[in-house]
Coordinates of C-alpha atoms in Angstrom, one line a residue:
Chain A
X5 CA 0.0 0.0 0.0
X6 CA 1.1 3.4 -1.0
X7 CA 1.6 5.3 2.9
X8 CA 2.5 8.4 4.1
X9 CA 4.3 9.0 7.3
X10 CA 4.1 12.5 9.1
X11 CA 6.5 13.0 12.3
X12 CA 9.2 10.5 12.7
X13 CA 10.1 11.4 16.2
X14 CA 10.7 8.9 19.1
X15 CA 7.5 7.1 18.3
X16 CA 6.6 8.1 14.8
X17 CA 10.0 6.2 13.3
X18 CA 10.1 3.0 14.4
X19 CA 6.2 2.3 13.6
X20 CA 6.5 3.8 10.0
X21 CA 9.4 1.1 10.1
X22 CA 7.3 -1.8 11.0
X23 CA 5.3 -0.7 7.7
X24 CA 8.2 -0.7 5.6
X25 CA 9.0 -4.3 6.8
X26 CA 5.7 -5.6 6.3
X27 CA 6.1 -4.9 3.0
X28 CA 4.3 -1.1 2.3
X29 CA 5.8 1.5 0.5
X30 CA 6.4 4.7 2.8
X31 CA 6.6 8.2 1.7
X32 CA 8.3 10.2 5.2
X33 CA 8.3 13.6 6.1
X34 CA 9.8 15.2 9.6
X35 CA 10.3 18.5 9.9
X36 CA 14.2 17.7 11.6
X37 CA 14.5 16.2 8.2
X38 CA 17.6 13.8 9.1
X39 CA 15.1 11.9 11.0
X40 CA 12.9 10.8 8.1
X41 CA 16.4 10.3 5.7
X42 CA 17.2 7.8 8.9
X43 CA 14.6 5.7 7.3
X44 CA 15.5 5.8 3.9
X45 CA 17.9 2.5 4.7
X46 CA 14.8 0.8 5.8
X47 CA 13.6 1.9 2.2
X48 CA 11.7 4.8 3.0
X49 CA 11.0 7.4 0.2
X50 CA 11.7 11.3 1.9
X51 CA 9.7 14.0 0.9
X52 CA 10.0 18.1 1.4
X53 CA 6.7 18.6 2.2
X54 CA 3.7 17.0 4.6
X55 CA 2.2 17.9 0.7
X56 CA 4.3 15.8 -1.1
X57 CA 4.1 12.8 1.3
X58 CA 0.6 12.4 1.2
X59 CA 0.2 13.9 -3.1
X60 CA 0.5 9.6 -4.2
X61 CA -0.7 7.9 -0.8
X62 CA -3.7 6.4 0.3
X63 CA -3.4 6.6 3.5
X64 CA -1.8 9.5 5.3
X65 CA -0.5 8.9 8.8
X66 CA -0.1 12.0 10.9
X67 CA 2.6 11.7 14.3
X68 CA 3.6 14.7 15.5
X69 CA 3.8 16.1 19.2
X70 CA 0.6 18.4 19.7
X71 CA -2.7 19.3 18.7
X72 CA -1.8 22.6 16.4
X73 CA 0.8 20.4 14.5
X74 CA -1.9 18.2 13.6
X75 CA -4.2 20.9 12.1
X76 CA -0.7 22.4 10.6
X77 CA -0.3 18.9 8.7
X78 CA -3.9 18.8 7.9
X79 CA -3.9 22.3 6.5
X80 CA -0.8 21.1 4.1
X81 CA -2.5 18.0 2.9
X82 CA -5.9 18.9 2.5
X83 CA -5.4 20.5 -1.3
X84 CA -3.7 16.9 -2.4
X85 CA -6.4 14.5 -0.1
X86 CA -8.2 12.3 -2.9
X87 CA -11.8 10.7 -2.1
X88 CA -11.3 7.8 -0.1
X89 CA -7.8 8.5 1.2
X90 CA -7.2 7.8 5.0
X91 CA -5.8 10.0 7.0
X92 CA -5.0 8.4 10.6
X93 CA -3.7 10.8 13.4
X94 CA -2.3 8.7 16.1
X95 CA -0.3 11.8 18.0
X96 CA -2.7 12.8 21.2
X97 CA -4.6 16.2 20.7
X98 CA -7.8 17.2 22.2
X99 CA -10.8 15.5 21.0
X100 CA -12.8 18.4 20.2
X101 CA -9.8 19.2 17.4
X102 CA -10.0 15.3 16.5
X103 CA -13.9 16.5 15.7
X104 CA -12.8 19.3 13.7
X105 CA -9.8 17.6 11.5
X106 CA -12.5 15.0 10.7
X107 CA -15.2 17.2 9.7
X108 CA -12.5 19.3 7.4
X109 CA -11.4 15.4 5.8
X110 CA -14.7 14.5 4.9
X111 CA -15.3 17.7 2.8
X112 CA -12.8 16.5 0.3
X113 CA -14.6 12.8 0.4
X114 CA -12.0 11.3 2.7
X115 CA -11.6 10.1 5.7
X116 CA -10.0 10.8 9.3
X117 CA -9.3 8.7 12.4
X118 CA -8.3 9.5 15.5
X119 CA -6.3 7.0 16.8
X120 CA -3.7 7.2 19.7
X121 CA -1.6 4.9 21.3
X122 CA -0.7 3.6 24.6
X123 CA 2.9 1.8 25.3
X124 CA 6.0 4.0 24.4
X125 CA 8.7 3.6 22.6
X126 CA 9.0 0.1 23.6
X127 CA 5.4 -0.7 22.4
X128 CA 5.9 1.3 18.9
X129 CA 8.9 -0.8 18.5
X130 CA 7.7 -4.5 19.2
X131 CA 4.1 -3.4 17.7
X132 CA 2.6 -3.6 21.2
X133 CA 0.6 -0.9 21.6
X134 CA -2.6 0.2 22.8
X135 CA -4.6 1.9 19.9
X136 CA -7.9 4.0 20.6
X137 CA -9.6 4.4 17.4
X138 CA -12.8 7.1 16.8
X139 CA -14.1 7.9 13.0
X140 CA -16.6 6.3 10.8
X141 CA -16.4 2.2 11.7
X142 CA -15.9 1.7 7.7
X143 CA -13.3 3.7 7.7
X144 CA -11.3 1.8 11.1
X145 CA -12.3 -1.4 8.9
X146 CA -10.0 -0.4 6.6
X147 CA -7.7 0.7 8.5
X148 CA -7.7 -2.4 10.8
X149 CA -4.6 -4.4 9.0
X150 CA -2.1 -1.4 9.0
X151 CA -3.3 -0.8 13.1
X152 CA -2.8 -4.7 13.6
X153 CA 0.7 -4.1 12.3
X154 CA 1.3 -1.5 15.3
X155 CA -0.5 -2.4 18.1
X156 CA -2.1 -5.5 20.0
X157 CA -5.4 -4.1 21.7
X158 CA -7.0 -2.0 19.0
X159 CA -10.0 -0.9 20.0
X160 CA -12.6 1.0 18.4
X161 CA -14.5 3.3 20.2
X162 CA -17.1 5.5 18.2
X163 CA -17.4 8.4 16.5
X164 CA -14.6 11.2 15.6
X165 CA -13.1 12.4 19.0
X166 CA -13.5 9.2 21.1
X167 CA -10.2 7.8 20.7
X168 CA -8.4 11.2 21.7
X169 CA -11.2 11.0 24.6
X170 CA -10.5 7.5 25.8
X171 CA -7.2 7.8 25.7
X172 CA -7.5 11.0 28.0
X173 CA -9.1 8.6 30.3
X174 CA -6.5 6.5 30.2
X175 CA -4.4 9.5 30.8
X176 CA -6.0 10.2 34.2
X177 CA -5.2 6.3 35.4
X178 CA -2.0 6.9 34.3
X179 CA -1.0 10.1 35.9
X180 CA -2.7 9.2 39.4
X181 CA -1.1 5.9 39.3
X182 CA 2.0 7.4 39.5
X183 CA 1.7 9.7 42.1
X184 CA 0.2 6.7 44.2
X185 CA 3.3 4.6 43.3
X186 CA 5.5 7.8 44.3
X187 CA 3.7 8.1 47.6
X188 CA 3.7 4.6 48.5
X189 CA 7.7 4.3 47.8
X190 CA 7.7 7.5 49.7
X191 CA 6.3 5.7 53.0
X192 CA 8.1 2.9 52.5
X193 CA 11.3 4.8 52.7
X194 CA 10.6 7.0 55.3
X195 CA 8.7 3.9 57.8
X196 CA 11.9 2.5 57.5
X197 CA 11.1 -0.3 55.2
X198 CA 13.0 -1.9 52.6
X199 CA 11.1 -0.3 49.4
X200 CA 12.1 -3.2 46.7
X201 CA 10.7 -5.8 49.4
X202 CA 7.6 -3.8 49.7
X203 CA 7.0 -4.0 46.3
X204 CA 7.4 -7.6 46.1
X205 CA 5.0 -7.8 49.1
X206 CA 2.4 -5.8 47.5
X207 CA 2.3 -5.7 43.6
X208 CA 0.8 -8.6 43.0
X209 CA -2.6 -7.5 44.9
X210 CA -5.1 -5.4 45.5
X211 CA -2.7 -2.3 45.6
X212 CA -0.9 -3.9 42.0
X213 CA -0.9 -1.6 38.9
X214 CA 1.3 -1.0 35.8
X215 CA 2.8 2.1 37.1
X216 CA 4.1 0.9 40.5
X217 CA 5.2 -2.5 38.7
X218 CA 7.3 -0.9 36.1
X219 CA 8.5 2.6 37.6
X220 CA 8.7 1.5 41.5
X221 CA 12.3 -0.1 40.3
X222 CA 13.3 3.3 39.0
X223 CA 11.7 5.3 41.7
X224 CA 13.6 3.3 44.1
X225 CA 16.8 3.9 42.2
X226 CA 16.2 7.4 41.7
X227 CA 16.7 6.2 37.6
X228 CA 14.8 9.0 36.0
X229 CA 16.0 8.5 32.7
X230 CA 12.6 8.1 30.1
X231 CA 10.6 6.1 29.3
X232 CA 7.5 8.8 28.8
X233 CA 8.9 12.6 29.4
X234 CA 7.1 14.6 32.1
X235 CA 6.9 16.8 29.1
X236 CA 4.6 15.2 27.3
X237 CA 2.6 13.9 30.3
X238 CA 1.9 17.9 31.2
X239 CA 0.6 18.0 27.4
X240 CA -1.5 15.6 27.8
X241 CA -2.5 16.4 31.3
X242 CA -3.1 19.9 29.7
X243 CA -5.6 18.1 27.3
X244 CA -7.5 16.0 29.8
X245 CA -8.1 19.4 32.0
X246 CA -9.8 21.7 28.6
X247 CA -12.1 18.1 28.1
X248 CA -12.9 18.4 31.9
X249 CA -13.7 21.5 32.2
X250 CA -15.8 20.9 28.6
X251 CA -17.8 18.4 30.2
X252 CA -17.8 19.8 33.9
X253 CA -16.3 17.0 35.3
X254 CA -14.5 17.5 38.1
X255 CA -11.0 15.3 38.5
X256 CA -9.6 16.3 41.9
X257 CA -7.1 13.8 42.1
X258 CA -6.2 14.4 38.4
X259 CA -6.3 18.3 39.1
X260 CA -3.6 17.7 42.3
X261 CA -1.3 15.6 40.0
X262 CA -1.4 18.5 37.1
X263 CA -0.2 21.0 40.1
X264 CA 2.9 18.2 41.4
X265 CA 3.6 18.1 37.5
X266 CA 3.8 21.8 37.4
X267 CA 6.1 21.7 40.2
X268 CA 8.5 18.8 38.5
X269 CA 8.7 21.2 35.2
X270 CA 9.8 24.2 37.7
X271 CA 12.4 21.4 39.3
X272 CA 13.8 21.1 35.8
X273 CA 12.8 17.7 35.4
X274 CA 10.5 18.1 31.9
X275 CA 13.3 16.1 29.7
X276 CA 13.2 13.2 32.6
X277 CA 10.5 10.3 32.4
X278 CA 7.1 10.8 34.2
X279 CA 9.0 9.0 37.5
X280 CA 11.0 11.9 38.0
X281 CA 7.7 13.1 40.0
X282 CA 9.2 11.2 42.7
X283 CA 12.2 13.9 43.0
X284 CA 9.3 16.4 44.0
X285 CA 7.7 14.5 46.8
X286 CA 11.2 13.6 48.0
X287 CA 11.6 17.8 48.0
X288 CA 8.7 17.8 49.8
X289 CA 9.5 15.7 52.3
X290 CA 12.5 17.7 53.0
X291 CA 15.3 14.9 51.2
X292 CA 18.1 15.8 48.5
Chain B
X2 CA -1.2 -27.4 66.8
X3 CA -3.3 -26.0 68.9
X4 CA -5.0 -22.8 67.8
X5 CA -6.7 -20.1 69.6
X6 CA -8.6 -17.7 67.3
X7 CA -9.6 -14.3 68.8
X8 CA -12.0 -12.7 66.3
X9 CA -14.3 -14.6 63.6
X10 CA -15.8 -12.0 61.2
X11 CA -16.1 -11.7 57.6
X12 CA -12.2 -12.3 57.3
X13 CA -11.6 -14.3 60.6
X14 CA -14.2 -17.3 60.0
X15 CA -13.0 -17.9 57.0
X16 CA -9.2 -18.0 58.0
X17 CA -9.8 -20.3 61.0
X18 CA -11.7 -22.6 59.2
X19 CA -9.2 -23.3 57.1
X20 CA -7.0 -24.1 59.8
X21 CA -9.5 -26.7 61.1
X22 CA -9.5 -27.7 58.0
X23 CA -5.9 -28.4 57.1
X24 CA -6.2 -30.6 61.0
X25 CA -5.6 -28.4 63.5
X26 CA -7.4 -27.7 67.0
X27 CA -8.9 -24.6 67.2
X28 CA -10.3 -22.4 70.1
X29 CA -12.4 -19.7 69.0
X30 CA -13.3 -16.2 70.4
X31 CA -15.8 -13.5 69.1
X32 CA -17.4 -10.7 71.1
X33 CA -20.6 -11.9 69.3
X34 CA -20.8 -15.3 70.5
X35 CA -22.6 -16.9 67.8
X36 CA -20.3 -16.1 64.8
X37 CA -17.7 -18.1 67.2
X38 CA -20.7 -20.6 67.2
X39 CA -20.8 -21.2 63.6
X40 CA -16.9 -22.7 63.5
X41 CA -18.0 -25.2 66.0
X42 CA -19.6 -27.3 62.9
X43 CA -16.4 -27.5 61.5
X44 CA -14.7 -28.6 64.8
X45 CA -14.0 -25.6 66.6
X46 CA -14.6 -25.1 70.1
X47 CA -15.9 -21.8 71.3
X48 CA -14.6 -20.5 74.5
X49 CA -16.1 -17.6 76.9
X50 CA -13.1 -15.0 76.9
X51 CA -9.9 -14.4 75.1
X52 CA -7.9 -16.3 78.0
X53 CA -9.9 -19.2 78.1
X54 CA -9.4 -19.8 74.4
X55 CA -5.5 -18.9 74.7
X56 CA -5.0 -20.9 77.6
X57 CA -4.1 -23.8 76.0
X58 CA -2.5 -22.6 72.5
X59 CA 0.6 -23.0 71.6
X60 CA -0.8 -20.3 69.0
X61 CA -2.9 -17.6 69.0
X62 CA -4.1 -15.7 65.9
X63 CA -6.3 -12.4 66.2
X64 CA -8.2 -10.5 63.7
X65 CA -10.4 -7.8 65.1
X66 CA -11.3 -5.0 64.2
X67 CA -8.7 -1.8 65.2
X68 CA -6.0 -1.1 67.2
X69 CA -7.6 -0.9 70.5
X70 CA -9.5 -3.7 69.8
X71 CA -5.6 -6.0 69.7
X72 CA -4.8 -4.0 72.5
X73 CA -7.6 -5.4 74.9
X74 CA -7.5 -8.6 73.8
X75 CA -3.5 -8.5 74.6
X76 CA -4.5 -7.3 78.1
X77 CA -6.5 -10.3 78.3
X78 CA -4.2 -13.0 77.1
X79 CA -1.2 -11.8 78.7
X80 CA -1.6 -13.6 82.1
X81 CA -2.0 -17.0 80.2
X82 CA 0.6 -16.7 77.9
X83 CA 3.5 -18.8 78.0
X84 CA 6.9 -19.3 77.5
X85 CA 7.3 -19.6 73.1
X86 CA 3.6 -19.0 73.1
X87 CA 3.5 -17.5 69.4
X88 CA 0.8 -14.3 68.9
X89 CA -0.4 -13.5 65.4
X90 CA -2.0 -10.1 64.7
X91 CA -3.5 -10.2 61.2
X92 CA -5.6 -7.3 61.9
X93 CA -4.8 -4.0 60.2
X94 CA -3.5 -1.3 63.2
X95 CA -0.8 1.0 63.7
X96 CA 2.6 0.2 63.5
X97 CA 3.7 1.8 66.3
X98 CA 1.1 -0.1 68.6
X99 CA 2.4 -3.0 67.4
X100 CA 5.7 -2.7 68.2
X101 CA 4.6 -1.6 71.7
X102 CA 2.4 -4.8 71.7
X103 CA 5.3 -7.1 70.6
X104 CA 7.6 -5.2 74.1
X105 CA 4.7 -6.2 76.1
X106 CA 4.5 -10.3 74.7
X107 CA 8.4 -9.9 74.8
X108 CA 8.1 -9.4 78.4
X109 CA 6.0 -13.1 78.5
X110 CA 9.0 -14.6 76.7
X111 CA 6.7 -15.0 74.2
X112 CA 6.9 -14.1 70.7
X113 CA 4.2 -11.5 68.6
X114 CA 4.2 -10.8 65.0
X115 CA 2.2 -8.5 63.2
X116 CA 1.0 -9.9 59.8
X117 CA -1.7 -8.2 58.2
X118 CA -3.4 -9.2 55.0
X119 CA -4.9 -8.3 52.0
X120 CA -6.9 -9.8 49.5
X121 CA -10.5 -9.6 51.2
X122 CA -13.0 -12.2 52.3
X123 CA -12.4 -14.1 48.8
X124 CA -8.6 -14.0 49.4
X125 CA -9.5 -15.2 52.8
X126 CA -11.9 -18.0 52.1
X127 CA -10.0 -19.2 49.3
X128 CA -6.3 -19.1 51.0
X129 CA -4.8 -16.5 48.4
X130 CA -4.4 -13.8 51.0
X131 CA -1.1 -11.1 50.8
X132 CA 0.5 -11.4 54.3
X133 CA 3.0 -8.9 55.2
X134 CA 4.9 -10.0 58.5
X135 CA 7.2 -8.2 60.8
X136 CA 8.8 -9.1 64.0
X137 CA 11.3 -11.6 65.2
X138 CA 12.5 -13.9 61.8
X139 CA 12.5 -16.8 63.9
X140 CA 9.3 -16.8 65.3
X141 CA 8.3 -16.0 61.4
X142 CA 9.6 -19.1 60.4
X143 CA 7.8 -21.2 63.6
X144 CA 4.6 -19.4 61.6
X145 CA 5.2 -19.5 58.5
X146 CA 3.6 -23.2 57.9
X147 CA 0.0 -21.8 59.4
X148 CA 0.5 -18.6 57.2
X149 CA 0.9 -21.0 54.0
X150 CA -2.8 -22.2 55.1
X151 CA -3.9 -18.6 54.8
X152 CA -2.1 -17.2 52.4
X153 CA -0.2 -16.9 48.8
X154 CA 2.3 -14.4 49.1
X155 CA 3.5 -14.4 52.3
X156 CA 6.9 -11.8 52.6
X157 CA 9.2 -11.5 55.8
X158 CA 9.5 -7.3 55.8
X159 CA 11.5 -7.0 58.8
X160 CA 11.2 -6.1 62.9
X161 CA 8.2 -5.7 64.8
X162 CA 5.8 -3.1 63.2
X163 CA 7.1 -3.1 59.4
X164 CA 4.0 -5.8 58.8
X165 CA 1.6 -2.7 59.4
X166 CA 4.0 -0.3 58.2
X167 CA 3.9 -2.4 54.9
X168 CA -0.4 -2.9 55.1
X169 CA 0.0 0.9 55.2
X170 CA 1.5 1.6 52.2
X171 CA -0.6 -1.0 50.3
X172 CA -3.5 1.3 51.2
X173 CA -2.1 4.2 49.6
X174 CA -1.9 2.3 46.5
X175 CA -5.7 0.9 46.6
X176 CA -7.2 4.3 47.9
X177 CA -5.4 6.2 45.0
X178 CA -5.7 3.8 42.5
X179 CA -8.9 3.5 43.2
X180 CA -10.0 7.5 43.2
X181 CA -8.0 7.1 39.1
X182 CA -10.4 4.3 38.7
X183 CA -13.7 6.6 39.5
X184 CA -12.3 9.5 37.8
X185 CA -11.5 7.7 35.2
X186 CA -14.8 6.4 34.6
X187 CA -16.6 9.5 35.3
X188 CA -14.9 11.4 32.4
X189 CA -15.5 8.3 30.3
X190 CA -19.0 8.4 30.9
X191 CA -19.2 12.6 30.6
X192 CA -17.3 12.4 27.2
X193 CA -19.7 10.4 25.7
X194 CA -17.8 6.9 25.7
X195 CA -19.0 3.7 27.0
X196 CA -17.2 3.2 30.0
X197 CA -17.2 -0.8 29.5
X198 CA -15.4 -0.4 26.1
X199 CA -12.9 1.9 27.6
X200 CA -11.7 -1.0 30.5
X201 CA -11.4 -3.0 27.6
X202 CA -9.4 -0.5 25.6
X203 CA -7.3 0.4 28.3
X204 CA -7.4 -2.0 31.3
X205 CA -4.1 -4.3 30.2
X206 CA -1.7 -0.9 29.6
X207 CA -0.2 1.9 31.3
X208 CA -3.6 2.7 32.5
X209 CA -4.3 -0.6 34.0
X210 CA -4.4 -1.3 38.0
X211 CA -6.1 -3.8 40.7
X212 CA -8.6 -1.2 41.2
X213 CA -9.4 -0.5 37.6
X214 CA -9.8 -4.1 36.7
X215 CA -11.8 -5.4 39.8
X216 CA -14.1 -2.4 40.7
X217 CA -14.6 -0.9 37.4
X218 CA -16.8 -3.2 36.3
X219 CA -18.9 -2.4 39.5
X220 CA -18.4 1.5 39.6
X221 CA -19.9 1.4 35.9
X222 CA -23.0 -0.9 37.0
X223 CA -23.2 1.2 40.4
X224 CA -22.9 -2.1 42.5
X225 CA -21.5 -1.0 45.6
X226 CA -22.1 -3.7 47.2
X227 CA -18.7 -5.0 49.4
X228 CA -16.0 -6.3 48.6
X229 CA -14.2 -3.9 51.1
X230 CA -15.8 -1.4 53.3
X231 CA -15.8 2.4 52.7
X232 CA -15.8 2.4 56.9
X233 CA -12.5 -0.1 57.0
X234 CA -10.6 2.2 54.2
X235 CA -11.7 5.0 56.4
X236 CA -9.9 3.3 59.4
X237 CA -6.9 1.9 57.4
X238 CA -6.5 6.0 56.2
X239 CA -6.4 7.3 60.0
X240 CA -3.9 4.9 60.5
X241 CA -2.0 5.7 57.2
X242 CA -2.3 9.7 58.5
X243 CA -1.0 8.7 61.6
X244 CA 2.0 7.4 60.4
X245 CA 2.6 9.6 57.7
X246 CA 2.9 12.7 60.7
X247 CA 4.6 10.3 63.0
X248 CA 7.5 10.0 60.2
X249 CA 6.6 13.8 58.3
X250 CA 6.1 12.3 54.9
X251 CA 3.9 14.4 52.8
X252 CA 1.1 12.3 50.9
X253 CA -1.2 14.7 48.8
X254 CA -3.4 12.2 46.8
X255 CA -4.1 10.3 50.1
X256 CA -4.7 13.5 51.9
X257 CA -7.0 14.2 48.9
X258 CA -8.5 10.4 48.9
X259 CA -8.9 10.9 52.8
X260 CA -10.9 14.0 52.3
X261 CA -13.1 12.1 49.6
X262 CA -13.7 9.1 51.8
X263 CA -15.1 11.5 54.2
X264 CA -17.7 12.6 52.2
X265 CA -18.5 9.1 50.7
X266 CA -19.4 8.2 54.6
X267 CA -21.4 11.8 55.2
X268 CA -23.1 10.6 52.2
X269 CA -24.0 7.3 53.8
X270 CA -21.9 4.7 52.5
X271 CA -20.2 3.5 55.1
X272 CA -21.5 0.2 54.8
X273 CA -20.5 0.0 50.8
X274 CA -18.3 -0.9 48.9
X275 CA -14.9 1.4 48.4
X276 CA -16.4 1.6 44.9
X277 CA -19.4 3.4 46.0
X278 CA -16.6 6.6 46.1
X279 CA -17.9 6.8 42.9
X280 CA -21.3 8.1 44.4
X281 CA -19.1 10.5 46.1
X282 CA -17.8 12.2 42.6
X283 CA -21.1 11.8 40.8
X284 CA -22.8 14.1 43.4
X285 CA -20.3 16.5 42.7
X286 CA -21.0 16.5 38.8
X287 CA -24.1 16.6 39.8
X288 CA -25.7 13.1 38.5
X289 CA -28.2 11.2 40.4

């Protein structure tokens, strides 16, 4: 199939890859163009323009960091979008834009999903991630054998917007998690417990979840290398907080994390992975 | 062995019954006589006091309800206790109690250990219980063959108190995982998604948690029947605030959580579920 692939960043490059391998032909564009020419060995064409990319393809995938470089992309491609292309923007933007871009598709006959992913780097690699689709259900059809070359649990979820929206939610999990994994290792510490035998004692039960699994090691270690950048947790955090207030839902938890995540950014620790938030409870609590 | 049991609720029945199952003899206590009763048609026999049912044991195991509650019943015991006569507290109190509990059995030349569980009644019925034990490691290992009866993972954290000091931390984990969980599902539902379809979506990834996985399900059909009390996590988060001042670690999501829990029991479900702090964040956006 004839592909284009917009933003070849940290996640962006190694799934256009797994394209390539399965056999597709890929048309790149990044805006730090050495990063789309590092795919040309994989057989990658490079183009100039978001424009040129998407001028042959049928389906035009969009990764890129935040909701006005979507609608930047979408602006460039719309002139060259064909009836019946695909345009598939996995990046994570607020769903109300995701309603927008797809509305602005379909007046040139084609179509738009909104599908963002779950699993990092690692997941984009090993084509493991979580994928939250929203769009017309004929269109995810369609779609569904690239996705399966990405991801394992592709899901989709309903009209335009809902895969921005339900990954959000999964946002909120992931981002209160955390801190309880930061508070926990916290106590454990400071009640004079061994903090890696705590987390054998408890992980496995009632108090188990992803985060404290796979970042209490790194909390413990104060190894705050990434992993997910605080970054681009306080994007999305910024995201989830416009769709609350939207809907009037009130998040207090979620609002208490944004404010700690705030405080990490000020601590210099935007470039570090999301368990870097452990560096401000441990300033909290008065330790270097 | 000879067994004394000193408390058979929802969690103690089910423990000491699989003692007498496994062949042991086994004394049992309860303040309300007749839920002492019901062991005896599995073989217990029900004694009159806390010292009767100690006199004899070699063992003796309580589970009540708080920290006063281990206290009296320690009061009690003590003049019968012996020399090696083991004591197991698998209640949930403060850690600093029961190190102050395990001076005054030390004084008996007898040994205490503070091993608190979770898991629940299912855990309990069913032997899969978390045990987290401190206290002397070789009185551990004279208990550890009982504890196998009662429980799965089973982990040594150290001298007397770091059992409860370990319970505590679990309960920052399920009282913050579970406020993501409710939040979670509230925006789900408020941005138009079907909440079931988004556990399915997102449950397995970064998102996914005990709390998420078990009471979601529940918080979406607004089944708050327990599972674990609201009025128990209200205990377990006085004790976690305790020892949070006691050792000047700041915890904002549990201080948060705490504050929510409040509400959930001003709102009258003390007797629920923990997932019925869902009630508690649907009131405040306003839903019946």
């Amino acid at each position: 199939m004839q592909i284009a692939w917009i933003g070849t960043g940290i996640m962006g490059a190694p799934m256009a890859r797994r394209l390539l391998r399965a056999g597709h032909q890929v048309t790149a564009f990044n805006r730090t163009r050495a990063r789309a020419q590092a795919l040309a060995a994989d057989g990658a064409a490079v183009a100039d323009s978001p424009a040129q990319a998407a001028r042959a393809a049928e389906v035009v995938f969009t990764m890129v960091p935040d909701t006005p470089d979507v609608e930047q992309v979408v602006d460039q491609i719309a002139p060259v979008l064909k009836q019946g292309t695909l345009v598939i923007d996995m990046s994570t933007i607020a769903p109300a834009s995701a309603r927008r871009l797809a509305q602005r598709v379909a007046e040139k006959k084609a179509d738009f999903l909104d599908a963002p992913v779950s699993g990092g780097e690692p997941g984009a690699i090993e084509g493991t991630l979580t994928i939250m689709v929203g769009g017309e259900r004929e269109a995810f059809e369609r779609a569904r054998p690239l996705l399966d070359q990405l991801g394992q649990r592709i899901t989709y979820m309903g009209g335009a917007g809902s895969g921005q929206m339900t990954k959000l939610v999964n946002q909120i999990a992931v981002a209160v998690n955390l801190e309880a994994a930061v508070e926990a290792m916290l106590l454990a510490t400071r009640g004079g417990l061994d903090p890696a035998l705590v987390l054998e004692a408890i992980g496995a039960g009632a108090a188990g979840s992803w985060q404290l699994n796979n970042l209490g090691p790194k909390i413990i270690a104060r190894d705050y290398r990434p992993g997910f950048l605080i970054k681009l947790l306080r994007k999305d955090l910024r995201l989830l907080n416009e769709a609350a207030r939207e809907t009037t839902t009130p998040l207090p938890a979620l609002s208490l994390v944004t404010a700690l995540l705030e405080a990490a950014s000020a601590q210099g620790h935007d470039a570090d992975g999301t368990q870097a938030l452990a560096a401000v409870l441990a300033a909290m609590a008065g330790a270097r």
